[in-house]
Each structure stands twice: as structure tokens, then as C-alpha cells.
């Protein structure tokens, strides 16, 4: 009931192609005139959704819409996402069908592949004749819909507009009707910028302006529905209070006459007021219940509410008639029962709508997107970033090539790269990192993060519609639409709940009818009235919506809480599975170790022309992102700055072989060159390799070898110890040599039998498969390099994100940082979510059993007042659903990272002296190659930037400044 519109649904629609999970309409897909199917992703918002237990009926209705491939329904977020064949059915027609069959209003939530600009124009039609500059893809211009005299009664006014599309494509391009929509301009931001688009169209309409920034669609709809529910409750309350006054106070009694006589004018007034309240109830509950019954053959909770309130009102009217005729019933006036019942139900729905809205708002990421940004007006004309002229603009008008400022203590507008200044930036809202991160030249900054006390200037890298905030929000929302396994049980229970309750209500009526007639010796009229009060209370007080909310509300909160710690569940089913993990497999390089390999010994060359060897190696490895390649490239760049004895040479046909190495061709001589492991290069190694080794061959001849060392990530040992303490077995795989793997395993106390060296990608997947025996749940943790197949194969694949596109990750879970203790937080959140799901199910079962017994009068023999009377049964929705929401919401109040911050603290104690030594070492190749200067940690990013660009002059000036 009520705002427990909560069930997640992910369904493959039944069809003749069941194995493909597609819905087809006979003959349509084979129509050559319509062309091949063109399935597009469509997201619809549902306005007016009042009850979570209506999910089953809604699902059946959506299933019966033709040309839909599959769909996902979330009644908590009031959203349905589907794949529609737009060649055969337009979105507007789908919306019309759904609105007709459900009684709810549907509105398309635009999902743009590119950038869209919404503007308000004086004459929308004029824009159609303004032409489209290069880069503008299409326009969607609103036009006024035909006037309808009864629009006010239907909730739509004559100002309602519809949109038509002007583009190169044919076909029906209408979108759902909305109130006064702006004109939408779709454009390719890589060709034309937002400000250029506005400049073009303002030539034809000088008054053209940006439309107000739209709120988060889900939150905006939730706020509207909360206000709507509150209005209906207040309206009902206004009419109910006088009825209660007449029924419960002396105002309703005659001043003279028999003690129990009723003041007839008050009775007439109560009839009128109760009739208004009943009309409100029927408008709220009856249409949707009957549509669901007619179209999907499902009895929803709204049907029981409408039936029960109508029955209570009908018998109130019957009591009124007997009272007016001078033959009052022993139950007396009945109007307070029907009016109070409806009012309390509406109160429960209003409170539950607010609770659902607050739950969704608490996990919303889109609120991190700022509305305005300070833009550097003319960067090419400025001699200094600090004195450059600036202007404030709407963030939607940003375009590629822009430079924007980040003043102290402000939020970063969008993703960018720092070009001026240095500061500490709080990224906890994105990554969960509790310590600010130092940002300097060429450091990345992300939308939604908070700048510290220094001024920054950044070059834009991502527009607002594609930045970190939007990508994370999209991933979280997509995950919230997915249906966890435990939800199937809730669906089955909720699907049978209403028919079972109808049967129980009928049984209660019949039992009390015969008890009062034959045991209590009442006449038939009194027995019927008494039995009806028990039946009404039983039907109203029960609530399947608490069951429907038990899983999705927890998934909604848990997903949002995890995201606040930088843990993105792309598949919420893994939130349910993770608590059962028995084995965790770590990839070594870049996952359990830092992945920053350093050349630890002077390379051994087997050729006199060292410069030629180093030049070819730099040309071969410069664009390869593997940790070994990056380690050697970094060493070569530093060596070149110090000795200046070689230049990068051109290498062609470069191919990276996963798990083996890199090969290419010397452009000058045409000789094949390779860099990789000994096995791939067929090199006989003398003695054990205790560190990572990389060999270089020229035409098959060994020319050089490099020894590199990696270090475990901060706190890796403590994380592994905590996993072992939980009874979880820890494994480590690597394509590195056996000596390097054994060295790291020994330092982290990983059993040698749980490690595997020289492991190729296919070896990793085979290792995972071997562990996946019955009763075991395997988690694979990797950095996305050469292990995407293993991430997919594992029961739970976890990707340590290091700047790659998280949307393209093959993992089920993405960690936005490289902190290994986030894995422990992940497991803790999974356990906490599972416990709350169990608690919600237990509460739902206990509540329904208890209140059904009380409402049915099972305890009246103990005491006449130990029962739930019909007028108070309306509180059932509030009492049942609110605890479920609060139980889930408790996850927001717990600090899951508190227990693991000690890992960072302990690491800092050990690592700080070592870091300072490394800083001094890195400064030794500075101004003259002999001196040593201390470089603050916050400025190391600038040293790295100069080194990568081989900018010796700026590096020398920078280091001389640090030394002085």
C-alpha cells in the first residue's frame, strides 16, 4: 500500500522467442516496408504511482505492449526502462497505451547520446526556418496541442504542448506530452559548442534564453507526488474533522430528548461531508484498481481499499437512513468510521511518499552537479592565469577547449586538468577518500569534488553531461533498476497477498456472522453489521507493500551508501552474493601491488651501442600502458634528461601481446624488436628471478635486460589478514616471474599454494573455474589489465579503477579508488544489506499476522477492546511500511569505513620517512645533475608532468626554484 511503490522488476517478456527474451508481434518484424527492427532504449517516468504492490499489475500491462524487447520496472523510483522497436511503434503511442490501461501519467525521460540544449523561444516555429549550423543534429520544437474543454478535470490544461521533430529522418517522432516544454537542440559537442549554438539561433530570436535547469527527474517527480499526496490528505482531513466532532462530542447530541438521540442537522452534515471524503477515496483508489483488474487480471491493494471504504460508507448511509426513520441501529452513526478510515490511509500514503522521496534523495549523485562556473574569457590573450578576465556562465554552456577557475572552498564544476595553481581537493563524495588529495599541474580534478583553500585553473576535459558525476549517477540508477534474486520471493508473496486477504476477509465475515447469530443470539441485521466491521478492518489493516519494499528499499539505500565510499555496484545481485564469498583472487601487478614498477639495478646491456638500444626501447614502449612498460619508459626518460645521449627512434607495427610483452619493427632497418618475459622470448635464464625481469631483443638477439621491483599497496597485508580472519581464502595470480610472485606472497603471508606465476589471461580464467566448485563463491579483484575475462567469470568481479572509463569495465563492482580496504567495506555493506532484508521480511510477516488476528477479533474473548476497529485500520499502511524504510535508512547513519582508517594511519607512520627519502632521490637529477633538493609531495605531479613531456627547460627552472 501507499508509497511503498517499491518493487524492482527486471523481466524478459514472454514470446515465441523465449530463449531470446524478446516480445514479437506476429508478422510485424517480417514486414519489408517497415524495415529491420530498430530497438532503442526508452526511459519513462510514472506520475501518480501510489502503491508498491501495484508492481505485478504494471508488469503485466507493460508485457502486453507490442514491439518491446525487454523492460525494467522500479516502483521506488517510479520509472520504467524498455527497449522499443521505434520502426513499428512510436514512444508517444506506447505512452498513450500505458496511460489508458493504467490510469497513471507517463513522461519520457530523455536519454541523449550526445549533448542537448534546452531553450525558451518566442516563436518555436521560427527556429525551424533558421537552418541548422554544422554540428546541430536535430531540433525538437513544441507546438500547442488542441484545446480540450475538460482538460482541467483530467489534470491537463490547454497550455499543454506536444513536440515535433525536425531532422533528416522520417517517421513519427512525437514524444510524450508535457507542460510547456522548451525547444530542444541536439548537437555534436565535438563539432560545435553550446555558446556557438545559442549565438546562431539568437540571430533569428534575440529573446532566446536557456530554459531553467531541470531538477533530477526522479527527485522532481518524487517531490511532486509527495506534495500531491499531502494535498489530498489535508483536503480529506478538513472534511473529516467536523464528522468526528459531531460523532464524538456533545455537539452531536440533542440538548433535550432521549440520551442517545442524534442531532439530525449534524447527521445530515456528516452525510454530506462523508460523501465528499468518499469521492476523494474513489478518485484515488478506484480507477487504477479497475484498470488493473480489467487489463492485467490482477487484484491490487487499491481494490481492497476501494471496496472496503465503499462498504463502510454504504453501511454508514444505511445507518443514516434507519436513524432518520426513527429506527436507529445498535451500532449508531457510522460516518466517522468511513471518513477516518480514508483520511488515515491518505495520511499513511503522504508520509510514505515523503519517506520514499527522502530515501531516493539521500543516494542521489546528480545533486553534486553545480549550476554555474567561472570561465576564463580570453585565455589566449592572457599573460597570467591569476589576472585573466573571467565571466560566470551556466555550466550547460561549457564547451571543449574552455578553461575555468576553481576558487577556494568551491565545488568543481566538471572534469578537467589543472593548468595553474596547487591545492588540496576533497574527493570523498566521489571516492570515499577521507583525506584531501593534493592537486598540482596536470592533475585531474573531478566534478562534484570540493576545492581546498587555494586557487586553481583547469582545462575542461568532460562536458557536464558526460563527467564523473553523471557517469556514476547513471551507473547507480541502472543498478537500482536491476532486480535482485531475493526480490523474486517478495514478488511471489505480494502477488498472492491480495487474493489471500480477500479470502480471509470473507472468512472472517462469515465466521462472525454465524457467531453473532447463533452464539451471541443477535438478530440477522445486527449480526451482519457486526461481521462487516470485522471484515473491513481485516481487509484494510493488512499491507503487502511492506513485503514489496523489503528488498528494493534496502538495495536503493545500500547502493547509494556504497557509492559514497567509491564502491559502484553495477549489478545489485552481487550486493546479495558478496556476503557469501569464500575465495578472493587478487591480480598482482597494479592490484595487490602499486603497479608502479621501478628499475632497481643498472640495466645490463649486451651491445656496445647503448644509445641505439635505449632509443628503440623508448619508441617501442612510450604508448604502452602496462606497468612494466611504464616503469622502463619512466627510467629511460629520466636517464635521457641526465645524460642526454640518445633520442627516441621510430618504431612501427607495435603490437601488445597480453601476458607476454610488446613487439614492433625498427622503422629504419626493418628488424623486429621485442620486449617481454623470458619464456616468450625463448631466453634461458640463469638462476632464480627474485624481481620482475623484462628482456629486450633485436632481431632475436638479446640486447638488454631490466630488473624492476614493485611494492604492495598500502595496507595490503592488513586487508589480507582481515580476510583470512573471516575465513576467506586469499589467492594471487600474475603474469610475472615465479620469483617476483613468491617475493610479494611471502611479504603478504599468502600461502605459496594459492599463487600462480607466469599466468596468461586464459590461465586466470581457468584458475577461477577450478575454484568454482559447489558451495564456493569466488571474487576476482583486478585492475582491468588483461583480466576482463576473469572478472566476468568470477561470481563477483571487482575492478580497481585507475582512471579508465568505469562505464566500460567488465566487472560487476567498480572501486573508484585503489584502496584495498574498500573490499572489506564492500563485504560489510553486503552483510548489512542482507541482515536488513531479513529484518524487513521478519517485520512484514510479524506485522501482518499480528494485525490480522487483532482486526479479525481473535482476542476479543480476552477483552472486548483488544481488537482493531475499522476507523483505525487505516493506520496499517503507515505502521507497516515506515519501519521498513527506517530499517533500510539505518545504513546511511553507519560509518562503514571507520574500522579501516587505522590501515591508512599505520601505513602513514611507516611510509612517511620512506617517501621523504624517495623525494630527495627524485630531486637529485635536477638543476645540474649533482645537487639534491627536497620537493614537497604536493608538487611531485609537476615533476612527473615535465618528465613525461621531456620538457627539460621547465623542469630545470622548477627544480632550481625548489632548491632555492
Tab-separated table of N, CA and C in Angstrom, residues 612-727:
chain	number	residue	atom	x	y	z
A	612	UNK	N	71.480	3.429	-29.148
A	612	UNK	CA	70.555	2.847	-30.120
A	612	UNK	C	69.532	1.953	-29.407
A	613	UNK	N	69.996	1.161	-28.451
A	613	UNK	CA	69.098	0.273	-27.714
A	613	UNK	C	68.065	1.079	-26.934
A	614	UNK	N	68.525	2.110	-26.221
A	614	UNK	CA	67.598	2.900	-25.412
A	614	UNK	C	66.624	3.690	-26.289
A	615	UNK	N	67.084	4.176	-27.433
A	615	UNK	CA	66.199	4.908	-28.338
A	615	UNK	C	65.089	4.033	-28.892
A	616	UNK	N	65.432	2.797	-29.304
A	616	UNK	CA	64.413	1.889	-29.824
A	616	UNK	C	63.432	1.468	-28.724
A	617	UNK	N	63.960	1.226	-27.529
A	617	UNK	CA	63.088	0.833	-26.422
A	617	UNK	C	62.095	1.951	-26.083
A	618	UNK	N	62.564	3.179	-26.075
A	618	UNK	CA	61.667	4.293	-25.778
A	618	UNK	C	60.591	4.422	-26.860
A	619	UNK	N	60.980	4.245	-28.107
A	619	UNK	CA	59.997	4.299	-29.189
A	619	UNK	C	59.003	3.151	-29.128
A	620	UNK	N	59.447	1.982	-28.677
A	620	UNK	CA	58.579	0.803	-28.605
A	620	UNK	C	57.581	0.890	-27.452
A	621	UNK	N	58.019	1.436	-26.320
A	621	UNK	CA	57.209	1.353	-25.099
A	621	UNK	C	56.502	2.646	-24.731
A	622	UNK	N	56.709	3.722	-25.448
A	622	UNK	CA	56.225	5.024	-24.991
A	622	UNK	C	54.701	5.103	-24.847
A	623	UNK	N	53.957	4.359	-25.667
A	623	UNK	CA	52.495	4.433	-25.613
A	623	UNK	C	51.853	3.194	-24.989
A	624	UNK	N	52.656	2.316	-24.415
A	624	UNK	CA	52.133	1.090	-23.803
A	624	UNK	C	51.863	1.366	-22.325
A	625	UNK	N	50.647	1.039	-21.864
A	625	UNK	CA	50.233	1.387	-20.507
A	625	UNK	C	50.460	0.275	-19.491
A	626	UNK	N	51.089	-0.811	-19.883
A	626	UNK	CA	51.360	-1.876	-18.917
A	626	UNK	C	52.369	-1.381	-17.881
A	627	UNK	N	52.238	-1.769	-16.608
A	627	UNK	CA	53.143	-1.275	-15.562
A	627	UNK	C	54.620	-1.491	-15.858
A	628	UNK	N	54.991	-2.638	-16.447
A	628	UNK	CA	56.402	-2.884	-16.764
A	628	UNK	C	56.888	-1.891	-17.810
A	629	UNK	N	56.086	-1.705	-18.861
A	629	UNK	CA	56.462	-0.754	-19.911
A	629	UNK	C	56.577	0.659	-19.371
A	630	UNK	N	55.630	1.032	-18.509
A	630	UNK	CA	55.643	2.381	-17.949
A	630	UNK	C	56.850	2.573	-17.034
A	631	UNK	N	57.233	1.519	-16.291
A	631	UNK	CA	58.402	1.613	-15.423
A	631	UNK	C	59.681	1.818	-16.209
A	632	UNK	N	59.847	1.071	-17.288
A	632	UNK	CA	61.045	1.215	-18.116
A	632	UNK	C	61.036	2.560	-18.830
A	633	UNK	N	59.874	2.980	-19.342
A	633	UNK	CA	59.778	4.267	-20.036
A	633	UNK	C	60.136	5.410	-19.102
A	634	UNK	N	59.666	5.330	-17.856
A	634	UNK	CA	59.982	6.379	-16.885
A	634	UNK	C	61.475	6.431	-16.614
A	635	UNK	N	62.091	5.260	-16.474
A	635	UNK	CA	63.543	5.225	-16.225
A	635	UNK	C	64.307	5.782	-17.422
A	636	UNK	N	63.884	5.424	-18.629
A	636	UNK	CA	64.555	5.914	-19.835
A	636	UNK	C	64.424	7.430	-19.950
A	637	UNK	N	63.230	7.968	-19.595
A	637	UNK	CA	63.029	9.417	-19.676
A	637	UNK	C	63.945	10.144	-18.702
A	638	UNK	N	64.075	9.622	-17.489
A	638	UNK	CA	64.970	10.251	-16.515
A	638	UNK	C	66.433	10.124	-16.950
A	639	UNK	N	66.789	8.958	-17.476
A	639	UNK	CA	68.167	8.760	-17.934
A	639	UNK	C	68.492	9.711	-19.074
A	640	UNK	N	67.536	9.959	-19.933
A	640	UNK	CA	67.758	10.862	-21.071
A	640	UNK	C	67.934	12.299	-20.607
A	641	UNK	N	67.165	12.695	-19.553
A	641	UNK	CA	67.315	14.047	-19.037
A	641	UNK	C	68.688	14.263	-18.416
A	642	UNK	N	69.227	13.231	-17.797
A	642	UNK	CA	70.517	13.356	-17.106
A	642	UNK	C	71.676	13.276	-18.083
A	643	UNK	N	71.684	12.271	-18.947
A	643	UNK	CA	72.852	12.024	-19.806
A	643	UNK	C	72.725	12.627	-21.204
A	644	UNK	N	71.518	12.834	-21.681
A	644	UNK	CA	71.293	13.462	-22.993
A	644	UNK	C	72.075	12.762	-24.106
A	645	UNK	N	72.117	11.416	-24.056
A	645	UNK	CA	72.952	10.690	-25.025
A	645	UNK	C	72.140	9.907	-26.059
A	646	UNK	N	70.805	10.074	-26.088
A	646	UNK	CA	70.019	9.357	-27.106
A	646	UNK	C	68.699	10.079	-27.339
A	647	UNK	N	68.082	9.749	-28.466
A	647	UNK	CA	66.776	10.280	-28.837
A	647	UNK	C	65.835	9.114	-29.131
A	648	UNK	N	64.518	9.273	-28.887
A	648	UNK	CA	63.580	8.199	-29.243
A	648	UNK	C	63.643	7.906	-30.738
A	649	UNK	N	63.654	6.635	-31.103
A	649	UNK	CA	63.682	6.231	-32.507
A	649	UNK	C	62.303	5.726	-32.918
A	650	UNK	N	62.019	5.841	-34.211
A	650	UNK	CA	60.695	5.475	-34.707
A	650	UNK	C	60.556	3.952	-34.781
A	651	UNK	N	59.453	3.474	-34.222
A	651	UNK	CA	59.130	2.045	-34.262
A	651	UNK	C	57.718	1.896	-34.824
A	652	UNK	N	57.549	1.001	-35.774
A	652	UNK	CA	56.246	0.786	-36.405
A	652	UNK	C	55.707	-0.597	-36.057
A	653	UNK	N	54.445	-0.803	-36.467
A	653	UNK	CA	53.771	-2.108	-36.274
A	653	UNK	C	53.843	-2.597	-34.829
A	654	UNK	N	53.597	-1.674	-33.899
A	654	UNK	CA	53.685	-2.023	-32.485
A	654	UNK	C	52.454	-2.849	-32.082
A	655	UNK	N	52.701	-3.997	-31.476
A	655	UNK	CA	51.622	-4.895	-31.032
A	655	UNK	C	51.905	-5.313	-29.595
A	656	UNK	N	50.891	-5.149	-28.742
A	656	UNK	CA	50.994	-5.589	-27.349
A	656	UNK	C	50.370	-6.982	-27.234
A	657	UNK	N	51.143	-7.934	-26.757
A	657	UNK	CA	50.677	-9.318	-26.603
A	657	UNK	C	50.367	-9.546	-25.122
A	658	UNK	N	49.083	-9.677	-24.734
A	658	UNK	CA	48.722	-9.805	-23.318
A	658	UNK	C	49.469	-10.951	-22.636
A	659	UNK	N	50.046	-10.636	-21.475
A	659	UNK	CA	50.742	-11.637	-20.686
A	659	UNK	C	52.120	-12.002	-21.204
A	660	UNK	N	52.559	-11.387	-22.303
A	660	UNK	CA	53.851	-11.755	-22.896
A	660	UNK	C	54.782	-10.569	-23.026
A	661	UNK	N	54.366	-9.531	-23.757
A	661	UNK	CA	55.230	-8.388	-23.969
A	661	UNK	C	54.771	-7.539	-25.138
A	662	UNK	N	55.721	-6.838	-25.742
A	662	UNK	CA	55.430	-5.924	-26.849
A	662	UNK	C	56.413	-6.195	-27.968
A	663	UNK	N	55.922	-6.124	-29.196
A	663	UNK	CA	56.800	-6.291	-30.347
A	663	UNK	C	56.531	-5.197	-31.362
A	664	UNK	N	57.550	-4.885	-32.167
A	664	UNK	CA	57.416	-3.872	-33.193
A	664	UNK	C	58.537	-4.022	-34.209
A	665	UNK	N	58.605	-3.067	-35.110
A	665	UNK	CA	59.615	-3.108	-36.179
A	665	UNK	C	60.387	-1.796	-36.192
A	666	UNK	N	61.685	-1.887	-36.224
A	666	UNK	CA	62.517	-0.687	-36.329
A	666	UNK	C	62.271	-0.047	-37.687
A	667	UNK	N	61.802	1.193	-37.692
A	667	UNK	CA	61.435	1.851	-38.949
A	667	UNK	C	62.625	2.021	-39.883
A	668	UNK	N	63.801	2.175	-39.336
A	668	UNK	CA	64.987	2.442	-40.164
A	668	UNK	C	65.551	1.185	-40.793
A	669	UNK	N	65.597	0.092	-40.006
A	669	UNK	CA	66.246	-1.139	-40.502
A	669	UNK	C	65.261	-2.235	-40.862
A	670	UNK	N	63.994	-2.129	-40.387
A	670	UNK	CA	63.006	-3.174	-40.658
A	670	UNK	C	63.192	-4.421	-39.810
A	671	UNK	N	64.063	-4.354	-38.810
A	671	UNK	CA	64.322	-5.503	-37.937
A	671	UNK	C	63.255	-5.556	-36.848
A	672	UNK	N	62.788	-6.778	-36.550
A	672	UNK	CA	61.789	-6.945	-35.494
A	672	UNK	C	62.449	-6.792	-34.120
A	673	UNK	N	61.823	-6.041	-33.261
A	673	UNK	CA	62.310	-5.880	-31.888
A	673	UNK	C	61.208	-6.313	-30.933
A	674	UNK	N	61.624	-6.829	-29.789
A	674	UNK	CA	60.668	-7.308	-28.800
A	674	UNK	C	61.138	-6.940	-27.398
A	675	UNK	N	60.155	-6.761	-26.503
A	675	UNK	CA	60.443	-6.575	-25.086
A	675	UNK	C	59.390	-7.360	-24.318
A	676	UNK	N	59.832	-8.268	-23.438
A	676	UNK	CA	58.863	-9.074	-22.710
A	676	UNK	C	59.538	-10.040	-21.768
A	677	UNK	N	58.807	-11.123	-21.412
A	677	UNK	CA	59.352	-12.081	-20.450
A	677	UNK	C	60.245	-13.106	-21.150
A	678	UNK	N	60.968	-13.849	-20.342
A	678	UNK	CA	61.962	-14.788	-20.877
A	678	UNK	C	61.305	-15.910	-21.656
A	679	UNK	N	60.171	-16.407	-21.182
A	679	UNK	CA	59.512	-17.529	-21.856
A	679	UNK	C	59.078	-17.145	-23.259
A	680	UNK	N	58.505	-15.964	-23.398
A	680	UNK	CA	58.016	-15.521	-24.706
A	680	UNK	C	59.183	-15.300	-25.675
A	681	UNK	N	60.292	-14.795	-25.150
A	681	UNK	CA	61.447	-14.502	-25.996
A	681	UNK	C	62.384	-15.700	-26.131
A	682	UNK	N	62.019	-16.817	-25.485
A	682	UNK	CA	62.815	-18.054	-25.573
A	682	UNK	C	64.250	-17.809	-25.102
A	683	UNK	N	64.330	-17.243	-23.877
A	683	UNK	CA	65.634	-16.935	-23.297
A	683	UNK	C	65.873	-17.853	-22.109
A	684	UNK	N	67.034	-18.453	-22.051
A	684	UNK	CA	67.407	-19.299	-20.918
A	684	UNK	C	67.914	-18.417	-19.784
A	685	UNK	N	67.222	-18.467	-18.646
A	685	UNK	CA	67.579	-17.639	-17.505
A	685	UNK	C	68.448	-18.438	-16.560
A	686	UNK	N	69.556	-17.851	-16.156
A	686	UNK	CA	70.482	-18.495	-15.226
A	686	UNK	C	70.126	-18.091	-13.793
A	687	UNK	N	69.639	-19.041	-12.982
A	687	UNK	CA	69.308	-18.762	-11.590
A	687	UNK	C	67.909	-18.214	-11.443
A	688	UNK	N	67.419	-18.133	-10.211
A	688	UNK	CA	66.059	-17.646	-9.948
A	688	UNK	C	65.942	-16.144	-10.159
A	689	UNK	N	64.755	-15.712	-10.580
A	689	UNK	CA	64.479	-14.294	-10.760
A	689	UNK	C	63.680	-13.812	-9.549
A	690	UNK	N	64.292	-13.045	-8.693
A	690	UNK	CA	63.630	-12.604	-7.473
A	690	UNK	C	62.780	-11.369	-7.688
A	691	UNK	N	63.002	-10.658	-8.775
A	691	UNK	CA	62.208	-9.479	-9.106
A	691	UNK	C	61.644	-9.639	-10.521
A	692	UNK	N	60.851	-8.680	-10.925
A	692	UNK	CA	60.283	-8.686	-12.273
A	692	UNK	C	61.387	-8.394	-13.279
A	693	UNK	N	61.487	-9.241	-14.282
A	693	UNK	CA	62.506	-9.074	-15.313
A	693	UNK	C	61.844	-8.808	-16.657
A	694	UNK	N	62.448	-7.896	-17.419
A	694	UNK	CA	61.998	-7.612	-18.778
A	694	UNK	C	63.230	-7.661	-19.690
A	695	UNK	N	63.112	-8.415	-20.765
A	695	UNK	CA	64.241	-8.591	-21.698
A	695	UNK	C	63.907	-7.927	-23.027
A	696	UNK	N	64.959	-7.440	-23.675
A	696	UNK	CA	64.812	-6.768	-24.967
A	696	UNK	C	65.661	-7.481	-26.001
A	697	UNK	N	65.016	-7.830	-27.142
A	697	UNK	CA	65.754	-8.490	-28.227
A	697	UNK	C	65.657	-7.662	-29.494
A	698	UNK	N	66.730	-7.722	-30.261
A	698	UNK	CA	66.815	-7.040	-31.557
A	698	UNK	C	67.121	-8.094	-32.605
A	699	UNK	N	66.118	-8.384	-33.420
A	699	UNK	CA	66.292	-9.427	-34.422
A	699	UNK	C	66.520	-10.797	-33.796
A	700	UNK	N	65.975	-11.016	-32.622
A	700	UNK	CA	66.119	-12.298	-31.942
A	700	UNK	C	67.316	-12.371	-31.023
A	701	UNK	N	68.213	-11.379	-31.074
A	701	UNK	CA	69.397	-11.367	-30.213
A	701	UNK	C	69.112	-10.553	-28.947
A	702	UNK	N	69.480	-11.095	-27.809
A	702	UNK	CA	69.280	-10.400	-26.546
A	702	UNK	C	70.205	-9.191	-26.477
A	703	UNK	N	69.641	-8.009	-26.270
A	703	UNK	CA	70.425	-6.781	-26.229
A	703	UNK	C	70.450	-6.138	-24.833
A	704	UNK	N	69.377	-6.346	-24.033
A	704	UNK	CA	69.344	-5.691	-22.722
A	704	UNK	C	68.350	-6.421	-21.824
A	705	UNK	N	68.545	-6.274	-20.531
A	705	UNK	CA	67.594	-6.815	-19.554
A	705	UNK	C	67.415	-5.794	-18.435
A	706	UNK	N	66.205	-5.709	-17.925
A	706	UNK	CA	65.867	-4.739	-16.880
A	706	UNK	C	65.281	-5.488	-15.686
A	707	UNK	N	65.720	-5.131	-14.505
A	707	UNK	CA	65.175	-5.698	-13.272
A	707	UNK	C	64.337	-4.618	-12.580
A	708	UNK	N	63.067	-4.953	-12.355
A	708	UNK	CA	62.153	-3.979	-11.774
A	708	UNK	C	61.555	-4.537	-10.487
A	709	UNK	N	61.213	-3.624	-9.578
A	709	UNK	CA	60.630	-4.041	-8.310
A	709	UNK	C	59.317	-3.294	-8.090
A	710	UNK	N	58.363	-4.029	-7.553
A	710	UNK	CA	57.067	-3.447	-7.193
A	710	UNK	C	56.896	-3.561	-5.686
A	711	UNK	N	55.947	-2.811	-5.137
A	711	UNK	CA	55.692	-2.847	-3.700
A	711	UNK	C	54.203	-3.089	-3.455
A	712	UNK	N	53.862	-3.795	-2.387
A	712	UNK	CA	52.436	-3.980	-2.058
A	712	UNK	C	51.751	-2.646	-1.822
A	713	UNK	N	50.459	-2.611	-2.088
A	713	UNK	CA	49.703	-1.395	-1.846
A	713	UNK	C	49.634	-1.107	-0.349
A	714	UNK	N	49.397	0.152	-0.006
A	714	UNK	CA	49.256	0.496	1.414
A	714	UNK	C	48.181	-0.353	2.089
A	715	UNK	N	48.534	-0.969	3.198
A	715	UNK	CA	47.572	-1.743	3.968
A	715	UNK	C	47.215	-3.083	3.379
A	716	UNK	N	47.906	-3.529	2.325
A	716	UNK	CA	47.557	-4.801	1.693
A	716	UNK	C	47.673	-5.963	2.675
A	717	UNK	N	48.724	-5.947	3.479
A	717	UNK	CA	48.928	-7.043	4.428
A	717	UNK	C	47.785	-7.108	5.439
A	718	UNK	N	47.359	-5.951	5.949
A	718	UNK	CA	46.293	-5.932	6.947
A	718	UNK	C	44.962	-6.366	6.339
A	719	UNK	N	44.699	-5.967	5.095
A	719	UNK	CA	43.464	-6.388	4.425
A	719	UNK	C	43.432	-7.904	4.266
A	720	UNK	N	44.553	-8.468	3.850
A	720	UNK	CA	44.621	-9.921	3.666
A	720	UNK	C	44.439	-10.639	5.001
A	721	UNK	N	45.030	-10.105	6.066
A	721	UNK	CA	44.870	-10.721	7.385
A	721	UNK	C	43.413	-10.685	7.840
A	722	UNK	N	42.726	-9.587	7.560
A	722	UNK	CA	41.313	-9.496	7.937
A	722	UNK	C	40.458	-10.448	7.110
A	723	UNK	N	40.789	-10.629	5.846
A	723	UNK	CA	40.062	-11.602	5.030
A	723	UNK	C	40.273	-13.012	5.570
A	724	UNK	N	41.502	-13.331	5.903
A	724	UNK	CA	41.785	-14.662	6.457
A	724	UNK	C	41.061	-14.862	7.782
A	725	UNK	N	40.969	-13.793	8.584
A	725	UNK	CA	40.261	-13.899	9.870
A	725	UNK	C	38.774	-14.170	9.668
A	726	UNK	N	38.226	-13.778	8.528
A	726	UNK	CA	36.820	-14.045	8.225
A	726	UNK	C	36.615	-15.432	7.633
A	727	UNK	N	37.696	-16.169	7.469
A	727	UNK	CA	37.580	-17.489	6.877
A	727	UNK	C	37.612	-17.479	5.372
